[in-house]
Amino acid sequence: MTETADHPDAYPPSAEFAAAANVDAGIYERAAQDREAFWAEQADCLHWHERWNQVLDWTDAPVAKWFVGGRLNVAYNCVDRHVLEGRGDKVALHWEGEPGDSRTITYSDLLAEVSRAANYLTELGLTAGDRVAIYMPMIPETIVAMLACARLGLPHSLVFAGFSPTALRQRIDDAEARLVITVDGQWRRGTPAPLKEAVDEALLAKGDVPSSVEHVLVVRRVGTEVEWTEGRDLWWHETVAQADPVHEAQAFDAEHPLFILYTSGTTGKPKGILHTSGGYLTQTSYTHRVVFDHKPETDVYWCTADVGWVTGHSYIVYGPLANGATQVLYEGTPNFPDEHRHWQTIEKYGVTIYYTAPTLVRTFMKWGRQIPDAHDLSSIRVLGSVGEPINPEAWRWYRDVIGSGTAPIVDTWWQTETGAIMISPLPGITATKPGAAMTPVPGVSAAVVDEEGKTVRRGETEANGYLVLDQPWPSMLRGIWGDMERYRATYWDRFADQGWYFAGDGAKLDVNGDLWVLGRVDDVMNVSGHRISTAEVESALVGHSGVAEAAVVGASDETTGQGIVAFVILTAEATDTGATMVDELKAEVAREISPIARPREIHVVPELPKTRSGKIMRRLLRDVAEGRELGDTSTLVDPQVFESIRAGRTD
Ligand code: WTA
C-alpha cells in the first residue's frame, strides 16, 4: 500500500505497469475536448464495410443513433478479420469442460464453425431481423451460435441456462423467437442436468396458443436420452456440423439490432434490453482494451461470468473477440471437483487478466487463502470486479492473495442497459481505492445528483445521491423490446428536464471527487451479482394457492451481497403454516423463476406494514430483516403490526 497525500489508502500502479500501459493519462483530456472525435477514433479500430458519415444523432433522444450511415458485420469483426490479417492460428478459446475435457479453438476454427452455423440457419429460412433464443451453458457452441446470429443479423436472446421453463417461455413469447438453440443437458457438479426437457416444457401450447418457435436446434453435450419432436427438433451434429464451412458475411447498418437481453425491472415483467451493432461493438472493444490493458499478443484473459448475462455478452464474446483475445472459457462451478479449480485453470493456461464478481471473491475468502496459496498465480497482472459494490475487505484480499499484492484491481460499474463499462479505474493510470469505481472511463460522462438534479457536494457522506449519465454513449440501450413507453418511463422520466439517464443506483463522491457506487435505490435486489426484482419473487409467491399476500426485500448478506427475505400472509385455506410450507414456497420460487431467486428466509406473518394508501413499506421490512431498530413508522396505518411480525420471525 502506498499512501498518497489526498487519500491514505490509495494504490497507484507501479512505474513498470504505467510505462507499458495501453493508454496514458492524457486520454482523459483528449476525450473531454471532443467526445465525438474520441469515439470516432475508437470506432476506427473496427472494420467497417462502409464508414459512417455522422458520429452521433441524438435528435430522437432518448433513442440514439451512433455512426450513422456506417455498415459493418459484428461477427466479421470478431472472427474473419483476425484470420484475414494472419492470426488464424491464434487461440481464441481455451475451453475447459467441467468433467475435465478441454478443447482449443483457434480463430480459423471459430471462423469455420460460425460459417457452418450461419449457412445452416440460412437453410432453415431465417432472415435478418428474425429472433433466436439461445438457452445454453458455457460451451463453445454457445459462442458459435451467438456469432452466427450476429453474422446474419438475427437478434439473439440468451436465456441463462439456470432459468425455469416459465421464465424461458416468457422471454420466447416476448421476442417471438422462431428458433431455440439448446443442449441435451448441462454438467452441474458432476451430474448431467437436463435442459432440452425444460425447452420441451416451455414450448407446450398455452391453451390453443402454440409458441412462436418453429425449430429447436440441440447440441449434444452430456449424451443423455431426450424426447424428440419430429419435424421440430434438430441435432446440431447432424445439421450445423455438416454444413459448408465457408460463408460470406454481409454488412448491416450500424443500428441493426444485435441482441435482446432480459433483465429484471421493478415490475414482475422482465425488460428486453435492446442493443445494436456499431456503437455496442465500439465501446465493448474499447473498454476491454483500456480497462483491462489488454494486449492480444501476450495476454490470456478469463472472465468468469456466464454468457447468459450481459457480462458474458460484452466481456466474453463481443469485446474480447473483437480485440483478437485468447481467453479461457470454463463450463462449471468453481468448486468442482474441488475448490482448487479456478487456480489450477489459471496455472494451466497462464491467465494474466482475471475478471470476476465480488460474491465469488467473498466465497474464496471463506474457503481460505491456503487454497489459492497452493498455486502459482504469478501470471496474473490485472484483476477485475463487476456486478455489485466490492467491500474493501474483499478488495484487499483479492489484490493480496490473488494479485500477489501487486495486480491493479479495476472495479467496473456498468449495467445490462449501458452495454459496456462506464465507470472504472484504468489500471496503468488510476491510484485505486478499495471499494470505489473511481471515475467515468474516457468518453463517458456521469454525475451524482440529489432529488432535484443538483450535483451533490464532494465528501458529503450524509448526502448520498443518484447516479446519472448525462451524455449519450455508444453502447447505450436503444430501448425495451416492444415497449418504448416503458423505456422512457424507467430511465428518462426521473430527470426529464435535464435529459439524463437514471441508472437506479445510489452513489457518492468522496473529497477527491471519486465515485463510490452504493447499490440500487429501486426495488431491484442484487443477489450474487444477479439482478432480481422484488415484484417477480412476490408474484411467484402469490401464485401459490396458500399465499394471500407477499412482500419481498433484499437484506444484506455476507457472501451474496443481498439475500432474499420474504414476508407472507397465508390464505385461510392454507393447511400447513409451518416449516413444510416455507420449504414448499422456497421451492416454488426456484421453480417459477430460477434457483438463484430462491428466498433465503420466508417469514409467515399475520399482517404487512402498509401506508394509508396501501403501499407496503419495504424500508421497514428491510429494517426487520436486517435486525435494525425501526425507522420512521409515522405513516403506517397500524404501527402495532411490527409486534406481530417480530413475533412471527421468532417462530
Ligand atoms: C450493480 C452487470 C457497484 C449496480 C454488469 C448496477 C455494481 C447493476 C457494479 C447492473 C460495481 C454492477 N459496483 N455496483 N462495479 N457493477 N453493479 O445489469 O447496481 O446485471 O445497476 O449488469 O449491478 O447489473 P447488470
XYZ file of C-alpha atoms and ligand atoms in Angstrom:
676
model
C 0.000 0.000 0.000
C 1.215 3.456 -0.849
C -0.076 6.464 0.990
C -0.851 9.429 -1.175
C -1.354 12.942 0.057
C -5.058 13.108 -0.664
C -6.071 9.609 0.325
C -4.418 7.446 2.969
C -5.380 4.219 1.257
C -4.832 4.588 -2.477
C -2.984 2.127 -4.681
C -1.245 3.719 -7.675
C 0.047 1.458 -10.458
C 3.706 0.509 -10.418
C 6.031 2.521 -12.638
C 6.583 -0.501 -14.925
C 2.887 -1.133 -15.313
C 2.207 2.514 -16.091
C 5.050 2.675 -18.620
C 3.788 -0.340 -20.561
C 0.076 0.520 -20.343
C -2.072 0.827 -23.470
C -3.071 4.387 -22.621
C -1.628 7.315 -20.679
C -3.285 9.943 -18.501
C -3.654 12.335 -21.435
C -6.518 10.185 -22.712
C -8.958 11.813 -20.262
C -8.294 15.258 -21.586
C -8.313 14.208 -25.225
C -11.693 12.548 -24.758
C -13.147 15.509 -22.874
C -12.027 18.002 -25.506
C -14.007 16.373 -28.288
C -16.068 13.394 -27.231
C -17.380 12.607 -30.683
C -13.950 12.719 -32.283
C -12.717 10.467 -29.478
C -15.455 7.884 -30.118
C -14.846 8.104 -33.867
C -11.220 7.187 -33.191
C -12.344 4.139 -31.182
C -14.813 3.101 -33.896
C -11.979 3.268 -36.414
C -10.363 0.318 -34.648
C -13.152 -1.823 -36.149
C -13.620 -2.935 -39.737
C -16.421 -1.043 -41.497
C -17.737 -2.245 -44.827
C -18.834 1.363 -45.210
C -17.634 4.126 -42.935
C -20.241 6.289 -41.194
C -20.918 9.918 -42.096
C -22.084 11.166 -38.683
C -20.808 10.064 -35.282
C -23.929 10.722 -33.211
C -27.514 11.621 -33.982
C -29.289 12.482 -30.727
C -32.236 14.300 -32.277
C -34.560 11.408 -31.445
C -33.451 11.308 -27.803
C -33.652 9.145 -25.800
C -33.032 6.827 -28.747
C -29.521 7.423 -30.031
C -28.046 6.634 -33.399
C -24.288 6.177 -33.421
C -22.071 6.018 -36.501
C -24.932 6.974 -38.767
C -24.710 5.564 -42.272
C -21.969 3.117 -41.281
C -22.247 -0.552 -42.222
C -20.415 -3.434 -40.587
C -20.696 -7.075 -39.681
C -20.150 -7.785 -35.995
C -19.081 -11.419 -36.493
C -16.670 -10.425 -39.253
C -15.052 -8.061 -36.771
C -14.857 -10.739 -34.082
C -13.584 -13.563 -36.265
C -12.873 -13.148 -40.014
C -10.771 -10.043 -39.603
C -8.246 -11.828 -37.386
C -7.931 -14.747 -39.800
C -7.566 -12.451 -42.807
C -4.856 -10.497 -41.013
C -2.844 -13.694 -40.483
C -3.861 -14.608 -36.952
C -5.906 -17.691 -37.852
C -3.719 -19.982 -35.754
C -4.054 -17.848 -32.657
C -6.098 -19.493 -29.926
C -9.459 -17.806 -29.412
C -10.794 -20.142 -26.741
C -9.158 -22.442 -24.256
C -12.327 -24.226 -23.284
C -12.340 -26.181 -20.062
C -15.257 -28.587 -19.594
C -16.480 -29.323 -16.108
C -15.692 -33.078 -16.185
C -12.095 -32.293 -17.231
C -12.388 -32.454 -21.018
C -10.999 -29.487 -22.902
C -10.850 -28.006 -26.399
C -8.586 -25.485 -28.051
C -10.298 -23.359 -30.655
C -8.274 -21.080 -32.906
C -9.664 -18.113 -34.804
C -9.622 -20.246 -38.000
C -11.603 -22.969 -36.239
C -14.045 -20.383 -34.955
C -14.490 -18.959 -38.455
C -15.313 -22.402 -39.867
C -17.786 -23.152 -37.055
C -19.534 -19.805 -37.244
C -19.740 -20.056 -41.045
C -21.269 -23.548 -40.832
C -23.855 -22.356 -38.346
C -24.629 -19.282 -40.455
C -25.122 -21.455 -43.535
C -27.424 -23.798 -41.683
C -29.523 -21.064 -40.064
C -29.957 -19.590 -43.530
C -31.048 -23.003 -44.800
C -33.672 -23.034 -42.041
C -35.160 -19.937 -43.630
C -34.112 -17.412 -41.019
C -33.568 -13.923 -42.377
C -32.170 -10.697 -40.924
C -34.370 -9.394 -38.130
C -35.733 -12.820 -37.017
C -35.161 -13.556 -33.341
C -33.344 -16.599 -31.979
C -33.461 -17.730 -28.335
C -30.280 -19.340 -27.004
C -30.643 -21.416 -23.827
C -27.236 -22.924 -23.329
C -24.440 -23.461 -20.829
C -20.809 -22.386 -21.097
C -19.688 -24.370 -24.123
C -18.041 -23.157 -27.343
C -21.202 -23.807 -29.381
C -22.970 -21.092 -27.395
C -20.479 -18.540 -28.660
C -20.649 -20.018 -32.157
C -24.455 -19.709 -32.070
C -24.285 -16.079 -30.918
C -21.763 -15.150 -33.602
C -23.733 -16.965 -36.313
C -26.787 -14.911 -35.353
C -24.750 -11.714 -35.366
C -23.339 -12.646 -38.768
C -26.835 -12.987 -40.229
C -28.378 -10.006 -38.460
C -30.624 -12.259 -36.337
C -31.013 -10.607 -32.914
C -30.298 -13.258 -30.285
C -31.896 -13.537 -26.897
C -29.778 -15.502 -24.451
C -31.713 -17.013 -21.589
C -29.445 -18.028 -18.700
C -29.491 -21.839 -18.520
C -30.439 -21.672 -14.825
C -33.796 -20.092 -15.669
C -37.004 -22.109 -15.423
C -39.231 -23.198 -18.342
C -41.717 -20.487 -17.301
C -39.051 -17.781 -17.489
C -37.815 -19.171 -20.830
C -41.327 -19.168 -22.308
C -41.962 -15.613 -21.151
C -38.812 -14.476 -22.966
C -39.542 -16.536 -26.103
C -43.057 -15.079 -26.307
C -41.971 -11.515 -25.740
C -39.393 -11.642 -28.543
C -41.450 -14.038 -30.725
C -38.408 -16.196 -31.336
C -38.546 -18.537 -34.333
C -35.719 -20.791 -33.223
C -34.384 -22.037 -29.892
C -30.829 -23.326 -29.669
C -30.128 -25.529 -26.653
C -28.304 -28.660 -25.411
C -29.463 -32.093 -24.297
C -28.200 -31.296 -20.820
C -25.528 -29.462 -18.861
C -22.917 -30.609 -16.382
C -23.566 -29.447 -12.851
C -21.143 -30.670 -10.181
C -20.539 -33.973 -11.916
C -24.148 -34.706 -12.833
C -25.827 -34.125 -16.173
C -28.839 -31.866 -15.665
C -31.453 -31.901 -18.447
C -32.005 -28.741 -20.420
C -33.798 -29.864 -23.594
C -36.547 -31.141 -21.312
C -37.041 -27.613 -19.980
C -37.363 -26.342 -23.554
C -39.991 -29.018 -24.304
C -41.930 -27.912 -21.267
C -41.599 -24.237 -22.153
C -42.901 -24.813 -25.668
C -46.093 -26.666 -24.705
C -49.121 -24.896 -26.171
C -50.735 -22.495 -23.731
C -54.389 -23.361 -24.240
C -54.820 -23.043 -28.012
C -51.807 -20.828 -28.415
C -48.678 -22.513 -29.747
C -45.344 -20.840 -29.185
C -43.710 -18.848 -31.973
C -40.887 -21.411 -32.159
C -40.580 -23.443 -35.358
C -37.409 -25.366 -34.600
C -35.289 -26.455 -31.674
C -31.639 -26.983 -32.510
C -29.940 -29.253 -29.981
C -26.219 -29.579 -29.271
C -25.267 -32.930 -27.749
C -23.253 -32.180 -24.650
C -23.964 -34.801 -21.965
C -25.248 -37.681 -24.107
C -28.419 -38.446 -22.173
C -31.662 -39.581 -23.836
C -34.016 -36.787 -24.843
C -37.618 -36.694 -26.024
C -37.806 -35.805 -29.692
C -40.457 -33.903 -31.627
C -40.084 -34.922 -35.264
C -40.088 -32.016 -37.678
C -39.364 -29.522 -34.933
C -36.217 -30.802 -33.243
C -32.854 -30.927 -34.970
C -29.467 -32.198 -33.833
C -26.620 -29.743 -34.244
C -24.165 -32.540 -35.165
C -26.452 -33.731 -37.986
C -27.061 -30.266 -39.395
C -24.708 -27.423 -38.491
C -21.671 -29.684 -38.262
C -22.346 -30.961 -41.814
C -22.816 -27.522 -43.362
C -20.392 -25.660 -45.617
C -17.593 -24.019 -43.580
C -17.408 -21.048 -45.946
C -19.790 -18.139 -45.639
C -19.501 -14.573 -46.805
C -20.538 -12.016 -44.211
C -22.874 -9.237 -45.335
C -22.729 -5.773 -43.844
C -25.572 -4.384 -41.719
C -26.466 -0.894 -40.685
C -24.623 0.333 -37.578
C -28.003 0.485 -35.818
C -29.113 -3.025 -36.792
C -30.337 -4.851 -33.630
C -27.664 -7.195 -32.306
C -29.380 -8.721 -29.293
C -32.134 -8.551 -26.735
C -31.255 -9.438 -23.161
C -33.897 -9.605 -20.472
C -33.252 -8.094 -17.096
C -35.354 -7.566 -14.008
C -37.188 -4.325 -13.563
C -39.360 -3.023 -10.798
C -42.423 -4.890 -12.059
C -42.860 -8.645 -12.413
C -42.290 -8.491 -16.178
C -38.646 -8.567 -17.251
C -37.448 -5.902 -19.661
C -35.999 -6.893 -23.032
C -32.987 -4.606 -23.265
C -32.176 -3.909 -26.907
C -28.639 -3.382 -28.158
C -27.484 -2.560 -31.669
C -24.266 -3.160 -33.584
C -21.732 -0.404 -34.312
C -21.815 1.598 -31.097
C -22.021 -1.505 -28.938
C -19.003 -3.136 -30.566
C -17.051 0.115 -30.452
C -17.491 0.597 -26.719
C -17.141 -3.053 -25.670
C -13.888 -3.443 -27.596
C -12.544 -0.057 -26.485
C -13.249 -0.687 -22.799
C -11.861 -4.215 -22.993
C -8.653 -2.729 -24.430
C -8.191 0.136 -21.978
C -9.829 -1.058 -18.748
C -8.045 -4.419 -18.769
C -4.970 -3.053 -20.551
C -5.460 -5.973 -22.900
C -2.531 -6.934 -25.133
C -3.639 -9.525 -27.685
C -0.151 -10.954 -28.323
C 0.636 -11.827 -24.738
C -2.454 -11.813 -22.552
C -4.583 -14.778 -21.575
C -7.853 -13.367 -20.431
C -10.526 -15.004 -18.288
C -13.928 -13.581 -17.461
C -15.792 -15.947 -15.147
C -19.299 -14.647 -15.882
C -21.910 -16.774 -17.603
C -22.593 -15.939 -21.264
C -26.270 -15.738 -20.329
C -25.684 -12.393 -18.587
C -24.546 -9.125 -20.060
C -21.006 -9.512 -18.704
C -20.709 -12.669 -20.780
C -22.050 -10.923 -23.886
C -19.762 -7.905 -23.646
C -16.639 -9.330 -21.979
C -16.534 -12.955 -23.121
C -17.969 -12.667 -26.595
C -18.018 -9.279 -28.308
C -15.348 -7.100 -26.651
C -12.557 -9.681 -26.325
C -13.168 -11.390 -29.673
C -13.248 -8.050 -31.489
C -9.813 -7.481 -29.932
C -8.490 -10.893 -31.007
C -8.102 -12.083 -27.428
C -7.027 -15.520 -26.281
C -9.336 -16.464 -23.471
C -10.368 -19.176 -21.064
C -13.964 -20.373 -21.099
C -14.922 -22.619 -18.188
C -18.102 -24.662 -18.107
C -18.612 -25.458 -14.454
C -18.728 -24.312 -10.866
C -15.624 -23.050 -9.023
C -15.691 -25.984 -6.574
C -15.834 -28.928 -8.914
C -14.199 -31.338 -8.350
C -12.819 -29.153 -5.544
C -12.093 -25.549 -4.578
C -8.802 -25.527 -6.475
C -10.430 -25.440 -9.903
C -10.022 -21.759 -10.731
C -6.423 -21.571 -9.546
C -5.494 -24.762 -11.394
C -7.036 -23.308 -14.516
C -5.090 -20.064 -14.114
C -1.868 -22.063 -13.742
C -2.682 -24.363 -16.641
C -3.260 -21.560 -19.159
C -1.138 -18.806 -17.634
C -4.078 -16.456 -17.176
C -2.953 -12.828 -16.992
C -6.277 -10.972 -16.663
C -8.985 -12.336 -14.369
C -12.443 -10.715 -14.193
C -14.983 -11.907 -11.627
C -17.702 -10.836 -9.177
C -17.277 -9.755 -5.534
C -19.579 -12.544 -4.359
C -17.100 -15.093 -5.698
C -14.182 -13.285 -4.083
C -16.011 -13.480 -0.747
C -16.668 -17.183 -1.318
C -12.948 -17.735 -1.984
C -12.180 -15.851 1.241
C -14.476 -18.185 3.133
C -12.773 -21.245 1.664
C -9.466 -19.847 2.891
C -6.295 -18.440 1.373
C -4.428 -21.739 1.692
C -6.280 -22.862 -1.448
C -5.046 -20.152 -3.865
C -1.731 -20.042 -1.977
C -1.089 -23.625 -3.104
C -0.837 -22.384 -6.704
C 1.439 -20.222 -8.795
C -0.726 -17.260 -9.711
C 2.174 -15.020 -10.685
C 0.944 -14.772 -14.281
C -1.911 -12.524 -13.138
C -1.318 -8.839 -13.858
C -4.829 -7.310 -13.824
C -7.872 -8.168 -11.711
C -11.413 -7.054 -12.457
C -14.577 -6.859 -10.416
C -18.169 -6.422 -11.577
C -21.786 -6.866 -10.593
C -22.060 -5.230 -7.187
C -20.102 -2.927 -4.932
C -16.961 -4.692 -3.697
C -16.399 -4.288 0.036
C -12.910 -3.008 0.942
C -12.041 -6.188 2.850
C -12.737 -8.385 -0.179
C -10.925 -5.879 -2.398
C -7.730 -6.091 -0.305
C -7.876 -9.858 -0.087
C -8.342 -10.079 -3.864
C -5.302 -7.905 -4.503
C -3.092 -9.507 -1.871
C -3.938 -13.173 -2.317
C -4.893 -13.451 -5.991
C -2.948 -10.487 -7.319
C 0.263 -11.190 -5.356
C -0.159 -7.800 -3.689
C 0.683 -6.005 -6.935
C -2.029 -6.518 -9.570
C -4.228 -3.460 -10.047
C -7.941 -4.026 -9.487
C -10.422 -2.484 -11.871
C -13.804 -2.162 -10.166
C -16.062 -1.764 -13.179
C -19.521 -0.240 -12.833
C -21.996 -0.762 -15.634
C -25.355 -2.387 -16.394
C -27.162 -4.542 -18.925
C -28.573 -1.246 -20.174
C -25.231 0.515 -20.584
C -23.887 -2.422 -22.628
C -20.289 -1.753 -21.642
C -18.151 -0.496 -18.767
C -18.923 3.122 -17.823
C -17.116 3.854 -14.566
C -13.832 2.201 -13.681
C -10.214 2.876 -12.847
C -7.718 2.491 -15.697
C -5.045 0.111 -14.400
C -1.998 2.000 -15.661
C -3.216 5.407 -14.540
C -5.559 5.412 -11.564
C -4.493 5.290 -7.912
C -7.323 2.956 -6.947
C -9.218 2.936 -3.646
C -10.717 -0.247 -2.211
C -14.449 -0.121 -2.885
C -14.540 2.816 -5.300
C -15.369 2.619 -9.010
C -13.481 5.957 -9.194
C -14.236 7.852 -12.424
C -16.090 7.504 -15.736
C -13.884 5.975 -18.423
C -12.647 8.482 -21.030
C -15.516 9.349 -23.371
C -18.189 8.685 -20.741
C -19.812 11.277 -18.531
C -21.639 10.691 -15.236
C -22.860 12.766 -12.305
C -24.102 12.223 -8.783
C -27.150 14.361 -8.086
C -29.876 14.874 -5.497
C -33.668 14.576 -5.929
C -33.779 17.879 -7.811
C -30.872 17.071 -10.054
C -28.372 19.293 -8.256
C -24.845 17.944 -8.094
C -24.067 16.577 -4.640
C -21.082 18.093 -2.905
C -17.889 16.096 -2.580
C -17.303 14.336 0.670
C -20.829 14.772 1.953
C -21.321 11.296 3.255
C -24.785 12.070 4.549
C -25.982 13.498 1.272
C -25.739 10.479 -0.959
C -27.140 10.897 -4.392
C -28.365 9.253 -7.531
C -26.041 8.126 -10.261
C -26.981 9.617 -13.633
C -25.383 9.535 -17.067
C -25.603 12.993 -18.537
C -24.325 12.320 -22.060
C -25.267 9.595 -24.555
C -22.693 6.815 -25.040
C -22.162 4.437 -27.991
C -23.212 1.157 -26.320
C -26.320 2.553 -24.675
C -29.513 0.535 -24.934
C -31.750 1.599 -27.782
C -34.968 0.729 -25.977
C -37.016 -2.000 -24.340
C -38.172 -4.564 -26.870
C -41.806 -3.908 -27.726
C -42.282 -1.285 -25.029
C -40.700 2.073 -25.807
C -43.003 3.783 -23.329
C -41.551 1.728 -20.502
C -38.089 2.644 -21.777
C -38.818 6.340 -21.360
C -40.627 5.906 -18.066
C -37.940 3.741 -16.472
C -34.793 5.596 -17.425
C -35.642 9.073 -18.679
C -38.675 10.419 -16.803
C -36.892 10.870 -13.483
C -34.616 13.630 -14.826
C -36.621 14.504 -17.927
C -35.907 18.239 -17.681
C -32.190 17.649 -17.804
C -32.335 14.776 -20.309
C -30.302 12.433 -18.100
C -30.326 8.673 -17.864
C -31.323 7.467 -14.384
C -29.302 4.368 -13.535
C -31.263 3.265 -10.465
C -28.109 3.219 -8.322
C -27.168 5.355 -5.356
C -23.676 6.862 -5.284
C -21.483 9.371 -3.505
C -18.430 11.430 -4.338
C -15.547 11.482 -1.895
C -13.452 14.539 -1.094
C -11.334 13.964 -4.192
C -14.404 13.696 -6.385
C -14.017 9.941 -6.837
C -17.194 7.988 -7.227
C -18.455 5.211 -4.935
C -21.460 3.189 -6.088
C -23.663 2.287 -3.144
C -26.243 -0.100 -4.637
C -29.759 0.001 -6.027
C -32.231 2.639 -4.958
C -35.222 0.887 -6.532
C -36.980 -2.411 -5.837
C -34.313 -4.455 -7.514
C -32.191 -6.809 -5.395
C -28.651 -7.829 -6.184
C -28.029 -11.426 -5.159
C -24.581 -12.749 -6.031
C -24.389 -10.117 -8.743
C -27.730 -11.193 -10.242
C -30.496 -8.676 -10.587
C -33.802 -9.933 -9.264
C -36.852 -7.765 -8.748
C -38.847 -7.940 -5.537
C -42.034 -7.894 -7.643
C -41.014 -11.011 -9.589
C -40.466 -13.004 -6.399
C -43.669 -11.662 -4.874
C -45.654 -12.695 -7.909
C -44.167 -16.212 -7.796
C -45.151 -16.441 -4.108
C -48.727 -15.275 -4.522
C -49.019 -17.716 -7.431
C -49.104 -20.415 -4.722
C -52.623 -21.176 -3.524
C -51.576 -20.980 0.119
C -50.349 -17.370 -0.100
C -52.646 -14.366 0.194
C -50.042 -11.611 0.189
C -46.297 -11.365 -0.044
C -43.659 -8.690 0.431
C -40.049 -9.270 -0.520
C -36.936 -7.312 0.409
C -33.215 -7.671 -0.146
C -31.356 -7.891 3.167
C -27.590 -7.566 3.340
C -25.763 -10.867 3.227
C -22.117 -11.512 3.952
C -21.484 -13.685 0.926
C -24.124 -12.908 -1.669
C -24.300 -9.130 -1.142
C -28.022 -9.318 -0.614
C -30.236 -12.223 0.365
C -33.928 -12.507 -0.452
C -36.205 -12.237 2.564
C -39.942 -12.740 2.102
C -42.841 -11.999 4.413
C -46.045 -13.834 3.544
C -49.609 -13.871 4.760
C -51.201 -17.253 4.232
C -54.734 -17.815 2.975
C -57.426 -19.242 5.204
C -57.238 -22.464 3.162
C -53.543 -22.958 3.800
C -53.463 -26.180 5.762
C -49.840 -26.115 6.719
C -48.427 -22.988 8.263
C -45.033 -24.194 9.399
C -41.670 -25.258 8.051
C -43.057 -27.521 5.320
C -44.960 -24.608 3.861
C -41.864 -22.422 3.954
C -39.844 -25.097 2.140
C -42.584 -25.550 -0.406
C -42.712 -21.816 -1.090
C -38.943 -21.617 -1.495
C -39.114 -24.481 -3.995
C -41.979 -22.790 -5.809
C -39.957 -19.619 -6.362
C -36.966 -21.635 -7.578
C -39.236 -23.492 -9.993
C -41.073 -20.419 -11.243
C -38.057 -18.182 -11.732
C -34.734 -19.870 -11.072
C -32.799 -21.384 -8.176
C -30.930 -18.065 -7.929
C -34.199 -16.419 -6.844
C -34.867 -18.901 -4.016
C -35.547 -16.819 -0.865
C -33.004 -17.112 1.927
C -35.787 -16.702 4.512
C -39.555 -16.759 4.388
C -41.492 -15.498 7.393
C -45.139 -16.255 7.833
C -46.725 -13.133 9.321
C -50.278 -12.126 10.219
C -50.021 -8.671 8.622
C -47.805 -6.484 6.460
C -46.880 -2.888 7.239
C -48.757 -0.564 4.897
C -49.170 3.131 4.421
C -52.628 4.685 4.353
C -52.596 4.455 0.572
C -51.997 0.713 0.826
C -48.330 0.689 -0.211
C -46.202 -1.911 1.522
C -43.379 -0.240 3.436
C -40.421 -2.263 2.292
C -37.970 0.027 4.032
C -39.353 -1.063 7.383
C -39.345 -4.713 6.403
C -35.707 -4.311 5.476
C -35.059 -2.934 8.955
C -36.709 -6.015 10.416
C -34.874 -8.395 8.081
C -31.520 -6.833 8.964
C -32.360 -6.791 12.662
C -32.243 -2.996 12.974
C -34.247 -0.600 15.067
C -37.255 0.502 13.089
C -37.039 3.726 11.119
C -39.846 6.227 10.921
C -43.195 4.440 11.333
C -45.377 7.530 11.446
C -47.015 6.926 8.064
C -48.060 3.409 8.988
C -51.711 2.597 9.399
C -51.006 0.358 12.339
C -47.573 0.509 13.971
C -48.549 -2.460 16.127
C -48.166 -4.650 13.091
C -44.453 -4.959 13.849
C -45.028 -6.620 17.159
C -46.768 -9.423 15.333
C -44.171 -9.565 12.546
C -41.354 -9.780 15.076
C -43.265 -12.471 16.932
C -43.668 -14.288 13.607
C -39.908 -14.086 12.957
C -39.009 -15.995 16.063
C -41.214 -18.932 15.022
C -24.678 -3.288 -9.889
C -23.910 -6.135 -14.640
C -21.300 -1.404 -7.748
C -25.423 -1.965 -9.970
C -22.740 -5.576 -15.429
C -25.971 -1.994 -11.381
C -22.322 -2.547 -9.465
C -26.306 -3.445 -11.577
C -21.081 -2.700 -10.123
C -26.290 -3.875 -13.001
C -19.912 -2.170 -9.482
C -22.643 -3.606 -11.329
N -20.077 -1.526 -8.305
N -22.420 -1.902 -8.289
N -18.692 -2.289 -10.004
N -21.309 -3.360 -11.273
N -23.257 -3.138 -10.235
O -27.482 -5.332 -15.384
O -26.458 -1.962 -9.024
O -26.597 -7.418 -14.266
O -27.085 -1.153 -11.555
O -25.099 -5.640 -15.157
O -25.314 -4.145 -10.821
O -26.465 -5.266 -13.102
P -26.479 -5.986 -14.505
